[in-house]
Short mmCIF file of C-alpha atoms in Angstrom, two decimals:
data_model
loop_
_atom_site.label_atom_id
_atom_site.label_comp_id
_atom_site.label_asym_id
_atom_site.label_seq_id
_atom_site.Cartn_x
_atom_site.Cartn_y
_atom_site.Cartn_z
CA MET F 1 100.93 113.38 108.35
CA LYS F 2 104.26 115.17 108.70
CA LEU F 3 106.78 114.09 111.28
CA VAL F 4 106.95 116.49 114.22
CA TRP F 5 109.75 116.54 116.76
CA CYS F 6 108.76 115.72 120.38
CA PRO F 7 111.66 116.76 122.67
CA ASP F 8 110.15 115.36 125.88
CA MET F 9 109.71 111.92 124.36
CA ALA F 10 113.27 112.02 123.01
CA SER F 11 114.66 112.85 126.45
CA LYS F 12 112.74 110.06 128.17
CA ALA F 13 113.82 107.46 125.62
CA TYR F 14 117.43 108.66 125.86
CA ILE F 15 117.48 108.31 129.65
CA ASP F 16 115.81 104.89 129.62
CA THR F 17 118.25 103.65 126.98
CA VAL F 18 121.23 104.87 128.99
CA LYS F 19 119.94 102.81 131.92
CA SER F 20 119.27 99.75 129.77
CA CYS F 21 122.57 99.86 127.86
CA GLN F 22 125.03 100.85 130.57
CA ASN F 23 126.72 97.43 130.47
CA PHE F 24 127.02 97.23 126.68
CA LYS F 25 130.10 98.10 124.64
CA GLU F 26 128.39 100.33 122.09
CA PRO F 27 128.54 103.76 123.76
CA GLY F 28 126.63 106.65 122.26
CA VAL F 29 124.96 105.01 119.30
CA PRO F 30 121.99 103.31 121.05
CA GLU F 31 121.12 106.40 123.08
CA LEU F 32 121.21 108.75 120.10
CA LEU F 33 119.18 106.51 117.82
CA SER F 34 116.65 105.81 120.57
CA ALA F 35 116.23 109.53 121.25
CA MET F 36 115.80 110.29 117.57
CA ALA F 37 113.32 107.47 116.94
CA ALA F 38 111.23 108.49 119.95
CA GLY F 39 111.64 112.20 119.30
CA TRP F 40 110.16 111.83 115.82
CA ASN F 41 107.32 109.77 117.39
CA SER F 42 108.14 106.92 115.01
CA LYS F 43 105.35 104.36 114.77
CA LEU F 44 107.24 101.84 112.64
CA ILE F 45 110.91 101.33 113.47
CA VAL F 46 112.81 98.82 111.33
CA GLU F 47 116.38 97.58 111.69
CA SER F 48 118.56 94.93 110.10
CA TRP F 49 120.73 92.67 112.26
CA SER F 50 122.91 89.61 111.74
CA HIS F 51 124.42 87.02 114.07
CA GLY F 52 127.25 88.37 116.22
CA GLY F 53 126.32 92.02 115.81
CA PRO F 54 126.02 94.42 118.78
CA ILE F 55 122.62 94.26 120.43
CA ALA F 56 122.60 97.61 122.26
CA THR F 57 121.14 99.57 119.34
CA SER F 58 118.29 97.05 119.15
CA VAL F 59 117.59 97.63 122.84
CA GLY F 60 117.51 101.38 122.26
CA LEU F 61 115.09 101.05 119.36
CA ALA F 62 112.83 98.79 121.41
CA VAL F 63 112.84 101.41 124.17
CA ALA F 64 111.90 104.09 121.64
CA ALA F 65 109.03 101.98 120.31
CA SER F 66 107.72 101.51 123.84
CA HIS F 67 107.58 105.30 124.26
CA THR F 68 105.82 105.94 120.94
CA SER F 69 103.48 102.92 121.20
CA GLY F 70 104.97 101.88 117.90
CA ARG F 71 106.26 98.67 116.28
CA HIS F 72 109.91 97.63 116.30
CA VAL F 73 110.69 95.17 113.51
CA CYS F 74 114.03 93.42 113.14
CA ILE F 75 115.09 91.82 109.84
CA VAL F 76 117.62 88.99 110.11
CA PRO F 77 119.17 86.88 107.32
CA ASP F 78 118.74 83.38 108.77
CA GLU F 79 117.39 81.28 111.65
CA ARG F 80 120.72 81.37 113.46
CA SER F 81 120.55 85.16 113.56
CA ARG F 82 116.91 85.07 114.66
CA SER F 83 117.68 82.75 117.58
CA GLY F 84 120.75 84.76 118.55
CA TYR F 85 118.85 88.03 118.42
CA ILE F 86 115.94 86.82 120.53
CA GLN F 87 118.26 85.20 123.07
CA ALA F 88 120.44 88.31 123.40
CA MET F 89 117.47 90.63 123.81
CA ARG F 90 115.97 88.40 126.50
CA GLU F 91 119.14 87.69 128.45
CA LEU F 92 120.81 91.10 128.24
CA ALA F 93 117.83 93.43 128.33
CA GLY F 94 114.84 91.40 129.51
CA ILE F 95 113.00 92.13 126.25
CA SER F 96 111.06 89.46 124.36
CA PRO F 97 110.95 90.52 120.68
CA THR F 98 107.78 89.67 118.78
CA ASN F 99 108.54 91.13 115.34
CA VAL F 100 111.61 89.33 113.99
CA VAL F 101 111.45 88.35 110.31
CA VAL F 102 113.87 86.07 108.49
CA GLY F 103 115.06 86.34 104.90
CA ASP F 104 116.66 88.63 102.35
CA GLY F 105 116.76 92.15 103.78
CA GLY F 106 115.92 93.93 100.54
CA GLU F 107 112.98 91.67 99.78
CA LEU F 108 111.57 91.79 103.30
CA VAL F 109 111.78 95.55 103.74
CA ALA F 110 109.94 95.96 100.43
CA GLU F 111 106.99 94.14 102.02
CA ILE F 112 106.81 96.51 104.98
CA SER F 113 105.01 99.78 104.28
CA GLY F 114 105.07 103.01 106.23
CA VAL F 115 108.59 102.87 107.72
CA ASP F 116 109.29 105.96 109.84
CA PHE F 117 112.74 105.06 111.15
CA LEU F 118 115.21 102.66 109.52
CA VAL F 119 118.59 101.55 110.86
CA VAL F 120 121.09 99.49 108.86
CA ASP F 121 124.66 98.36 109.47
CA SER F 122 126.87 99.52 106.62
CA LYS F 123 129.17 96.55 107.28
CA CYS F 124 126.44 94.23 106.00
CA ASP F 125 126.49 93.44 102.29
CA ASP F 126 122.78 94.11 101.83
CA PHE F 127 122.62 97.50 103.56
CA ALA F 128 122.26 99.42 100.28
CA SER F 129 119.49 97.11 99.08
CA VAL F 130 117.58 97.57 102.32
CA LEU F 131 117.81 101.36 102.05
CA ARG F 132 116.86 101.40 98.38
CA ARG F 133 113.83 99.12 98.68
CA ALA F 134 112.38 100.43 101.94
CA ARG F 135 108.78 101.63 101.64
CA LEU F 136 108.89 104.80 103.67
CA SER F 137 106.09 106.60 105.45
CA ASP F 138 104.08 109.16 103.48
CA GLY F 139 105.15 111.68 106.11
CA GLY F 140 108.86 111.12 105.48
CA ALA F 141 111.40 109.06 107.38
CA VAL F 142 114.76 109.01 109.13
CA LEU F 143 117.44 106.66 107.81
CA ALA F 144 120.55 105.76 109.79
CA CYS F 145 123.70 103.84 108.82
CA LYS F 146 125.83 102.47 111.66
CA ASN F 147 129.55 101.78 111.27
CA ALA F 148 129.61 104.43 108.58
CA ARG F 149 133.13 105.78 109.04
CA ASP F 150 134.75 103.48 106.49
CA ARG F 151 131.94 103.98 103.99
CA ARG F 152 132.20 107.73 104.46
CA CYS F 153 135.93 107.67 103.76
CA SER F 154 135.31 105.72 100.57
CA GLY F 155 132.97 108.43 99.30
CA PHE F 156 129.55 107.22 100.44
CA ARG F 157 126.66 109.34 99.20
CA TRP F 158 122.99 108.91 100.05
CA ASN F 159 121.87 109.44 96.46
CA TRP F 160 123.89 106.37 95.48
CA VAL F 161 121.79 104.02 97.61
CA LEU F 162 118.32 105.57 97.46
CA ASP F 163 115.75 105.31 94.69
CA ARG F 164 115.89 107.99 92.03
CA GLY F 165 113.52 110.78 93.00
CA THR F 166 113.93 110.25 96.74
CA ARG F 167 114.74 113.64 98.22
CA VAL F 168 117.13 113.87 101.14
CA ALA F 169 115.90 116.91 103.02
CA ARG F 170 119.06 117.00 105.12
CA SER F 171 121.80 114.67 106.29
CA VAL F 172 124.58 114.60 108.85
CA PHE F 173 127.56 112.44 109.72
CA LEU F 174 128.21 112.04 113.46
CA PRO F 175 131.56 110.82 114.87
CA VAL F 176 129.80 108.63 117.43
CA GLY F 177 130.84 105.02 117.85
CA LYS F 178 132.21 103.92 114.49
CA GLY F 179 130.31 106.64 112.70
CA LEU F 180 126.63 107.37 112.15
CA ASP F 181 125.36 108.63 108.81
CA ILE F 182 121.82 109.97 109.17
CA ALA F 183 119.44 111.27 106.52
CA HIS F 184 115.99 112.83 106.76
CA VAL F 185 113.95 111.93 103.71
CA GLY F 186 110.99 114.07 102.66
CA ALA F 187 107.74 112.71 101.27
CA ASN F 188 107.01 112.93 97.54
CA GLY F 189 109.96 115.19 96.92
CA GLU F 190 109.05 117.58 99.74
CA ASP F 191 110.59 118.30 103.10
CA ALA F 192 108.15 116.43 105.34
CA PHE F 193 109.64 117.57 108.62
CA SER F 194 108.02 120.31 110.61
CA ASP F 195 110.36 123.25 111.17
CA LYS F 196 108.04 124.83 113.73
CA ALA F 197 108.72 122.50 116.65
CA PRO F 198 111.13 123.92 119.26
CA GLY F 199 113.85 122.09 121.12
CA ARG F 200 115.09 119.97 118.22
CA TRP F 201 118.73 119.94 119.26
CA ILE F 202 120.12 116.86 121.01
CA ARG F 203 123.18 117.13 123.26
CA HIS F 204 125.30 114.03 123.78
CA ILE F 205 128.57 113.50 125.66
CA ASP F 206 130.73 110.56 124.60
CA GLN F 207 131.36 108.57 127.79
CA ARG F 208 134.80 107.43 126.61
CA SER F 209 136.34 110.52 125.04
CA GLY F 210 134.40 113.17 126.94
CA GLU F 211 133.62 114.92 123.66
CA GLU F 212 130.35 116.77 123.41
CA HIS F 213 128.21 116.35 120.29
CA ILE F 214 125.27 118.62 119.61
CA PHE F 215 123.11 117.90 116.60
CA ARG F 216 119.70 118.69 115.30
CA GLY F 217 117.09 115.97 115.53
#
């Protein structure tokens, strides 16, 4: 089944994430990723996280999963990260995560099939392995790299980190937070995203700089 954009769901997830993340210091990124994950009606949302990392994006993805009746899975490298993640989600957002798995990111993501939406932190050493080994949904998927500005400046390219034969239907770099690199991957070499759905543009205003960003979901 091809991914189809649902603008109403995206808007609701965006608003709820703004409310949930208003006290966090990660402006822009959680709201955008939440809106995109919900807008694509993602049923399996996967992220990687390590101890000390910002938690706001995780909150946004959990909000998105609640709107799509989907699963939100977090991959962490060790027990310390697992405990820190669960504690932060409970104390800062009142969310009790149930799908937190511990181990090597590349190995774990290879055991999870049907990923619709995947978020990695490009500051983590294993981010490329997670992207490369992810078992994506037959209907295509959305991949997002946080903290991508430095990687972008060093010449980052999606075809360097994805399996040979994986077709990037389209990609965009957004100057939000410390940079978001987003790719839409088609299924079996095809563009799996419906181009018939209206209202696929997302408008976002950076709360710090006042800059307006408009991009296609």
